[in-house]
Short mmCIF file of C-alpha atoms in Angstrom, two decimals:
data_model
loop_
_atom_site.label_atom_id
_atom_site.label_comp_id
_atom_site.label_asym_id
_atom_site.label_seq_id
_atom_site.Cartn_x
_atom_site.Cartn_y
_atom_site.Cartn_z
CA UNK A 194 5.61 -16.98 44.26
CA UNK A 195 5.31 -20.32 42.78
CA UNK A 196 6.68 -23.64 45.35
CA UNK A 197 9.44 -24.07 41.99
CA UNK A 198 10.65 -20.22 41.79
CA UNK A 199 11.22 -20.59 45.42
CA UNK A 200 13.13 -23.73 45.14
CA UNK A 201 14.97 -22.89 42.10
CA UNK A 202 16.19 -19.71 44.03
CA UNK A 203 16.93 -21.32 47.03
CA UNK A 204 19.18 -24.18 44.79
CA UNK A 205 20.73 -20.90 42.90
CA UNK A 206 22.03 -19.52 46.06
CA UNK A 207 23.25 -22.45 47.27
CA UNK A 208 25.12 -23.00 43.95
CA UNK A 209 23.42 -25.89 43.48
CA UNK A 210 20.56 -25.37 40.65
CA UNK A 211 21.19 -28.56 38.96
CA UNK A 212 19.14 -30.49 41.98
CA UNK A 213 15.96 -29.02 40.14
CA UNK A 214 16.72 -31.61 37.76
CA UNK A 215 14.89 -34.82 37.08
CA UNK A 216 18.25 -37.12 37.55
CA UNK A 217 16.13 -39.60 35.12
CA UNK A 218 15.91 -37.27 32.12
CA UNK A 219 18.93 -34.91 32.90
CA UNK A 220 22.22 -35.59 31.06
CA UNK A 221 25.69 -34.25 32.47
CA UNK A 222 26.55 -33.27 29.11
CA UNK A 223 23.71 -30.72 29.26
CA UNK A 224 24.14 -28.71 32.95
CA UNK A 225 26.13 -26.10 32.25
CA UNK A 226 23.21 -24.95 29.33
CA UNK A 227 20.92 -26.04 32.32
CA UNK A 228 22.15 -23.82 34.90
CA UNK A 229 22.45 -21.02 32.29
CA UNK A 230 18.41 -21.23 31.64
CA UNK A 231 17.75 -21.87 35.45
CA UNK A 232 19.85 -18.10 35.80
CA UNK A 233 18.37 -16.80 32.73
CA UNK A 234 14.99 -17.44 34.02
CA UNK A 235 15.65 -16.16 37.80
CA UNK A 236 16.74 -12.84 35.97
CA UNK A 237 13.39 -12.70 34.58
CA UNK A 238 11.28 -13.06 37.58
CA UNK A 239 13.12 -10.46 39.84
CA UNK A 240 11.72 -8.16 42.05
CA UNK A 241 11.51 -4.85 40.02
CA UNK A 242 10.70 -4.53 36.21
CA UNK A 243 13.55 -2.18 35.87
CA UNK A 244 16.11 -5.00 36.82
CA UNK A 245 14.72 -7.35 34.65
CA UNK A 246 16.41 -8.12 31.06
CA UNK A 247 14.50 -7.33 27.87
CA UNK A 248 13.94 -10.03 25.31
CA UNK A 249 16.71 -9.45 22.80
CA UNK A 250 19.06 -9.64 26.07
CA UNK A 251 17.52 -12.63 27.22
CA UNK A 252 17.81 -14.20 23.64
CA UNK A 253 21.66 -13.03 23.70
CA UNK A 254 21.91 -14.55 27.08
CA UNK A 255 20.38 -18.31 26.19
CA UNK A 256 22.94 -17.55 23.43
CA UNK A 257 25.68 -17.42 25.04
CA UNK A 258 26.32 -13.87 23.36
CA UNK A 259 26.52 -12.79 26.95
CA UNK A 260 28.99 -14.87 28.50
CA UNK A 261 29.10 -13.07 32.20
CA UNK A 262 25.39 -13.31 33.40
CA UNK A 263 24.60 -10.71 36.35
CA UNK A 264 23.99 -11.91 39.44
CA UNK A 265 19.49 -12.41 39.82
CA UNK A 266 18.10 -10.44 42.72
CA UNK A 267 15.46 -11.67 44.85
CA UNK A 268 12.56 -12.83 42.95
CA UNK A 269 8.70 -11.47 43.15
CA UNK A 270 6.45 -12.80 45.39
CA UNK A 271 9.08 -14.36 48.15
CA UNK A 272 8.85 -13.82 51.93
CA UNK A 273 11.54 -10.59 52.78
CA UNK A 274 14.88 -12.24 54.89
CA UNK A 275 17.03 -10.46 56.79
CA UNK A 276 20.31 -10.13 56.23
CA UNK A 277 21.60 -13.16 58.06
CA UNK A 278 19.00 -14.81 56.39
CA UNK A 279 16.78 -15.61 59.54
CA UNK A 280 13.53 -13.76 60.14
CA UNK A 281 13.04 -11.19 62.49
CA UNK A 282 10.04 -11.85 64.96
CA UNK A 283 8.13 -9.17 63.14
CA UNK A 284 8.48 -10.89 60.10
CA UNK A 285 7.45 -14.55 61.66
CA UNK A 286 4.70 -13.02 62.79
CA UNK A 287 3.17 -11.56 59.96
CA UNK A 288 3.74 -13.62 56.62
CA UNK A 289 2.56 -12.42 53.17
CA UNK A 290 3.26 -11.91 49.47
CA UNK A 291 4.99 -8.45 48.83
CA UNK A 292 3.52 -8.28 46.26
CA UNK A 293 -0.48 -7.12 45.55
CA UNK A 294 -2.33 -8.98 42.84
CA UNK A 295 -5.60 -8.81 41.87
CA UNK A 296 -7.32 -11.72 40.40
CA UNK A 297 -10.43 -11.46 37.91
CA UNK A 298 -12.78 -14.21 36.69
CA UNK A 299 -14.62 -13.06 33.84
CA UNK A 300 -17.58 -15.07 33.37
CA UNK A 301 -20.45 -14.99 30.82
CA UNK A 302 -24.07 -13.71 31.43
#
């Protein structure tokens, strides 16, 4: 998972997702429609496929078509919590993606 998905779901949970913005460039007028894309996109990133939305839902979301946005579920490629949100020695002791990926280079002869 990227350093931003990570932050961005951190600042979600903490119900405070307009601190991803650059206070320089961001205008209060704009962070509800903010907040709604920062949602939008954290519903596209989930864990599992099958709880992501399809595009025309996405486009109906951004919208505002949808007006009650489901709460995002834990994101691909994060470290697993515990439920109190603390890790369990296990889990300090052995950190990785949970997700597998496998990167290839193509290159020419």
């Amino acid at each position: 998972m990227t350093m931003f998905t990570f932050q961005a779901w951190k600042l979600w949970n903490e119900n405070n997702s307009v601190a991803l913005l650059n206070p320089v460039i961001s205008n209060p007028c704009f962070q509800s429609e903010i907040s709604r894309c920062i949602h939008v996109g954290l519903l596209c990133v989930q864990e599992f496929v099958k709880d992501r939305p399809s595009m025309p839902t996405i486009i109906s979301m951004l919208n505002s078509e949808i007006v009650d946005l489901p709460t995002p579920k834990q994101p691909a490629f994060t470290e697993r919590q515990n439920n109190s949100g603390e890790e369990s020695s296990q889990q300090s002791q052995k950190r990785c993606s949970i997700n597998y990926v496998t990167v290839t280079i193509p290159e020419g002869r």
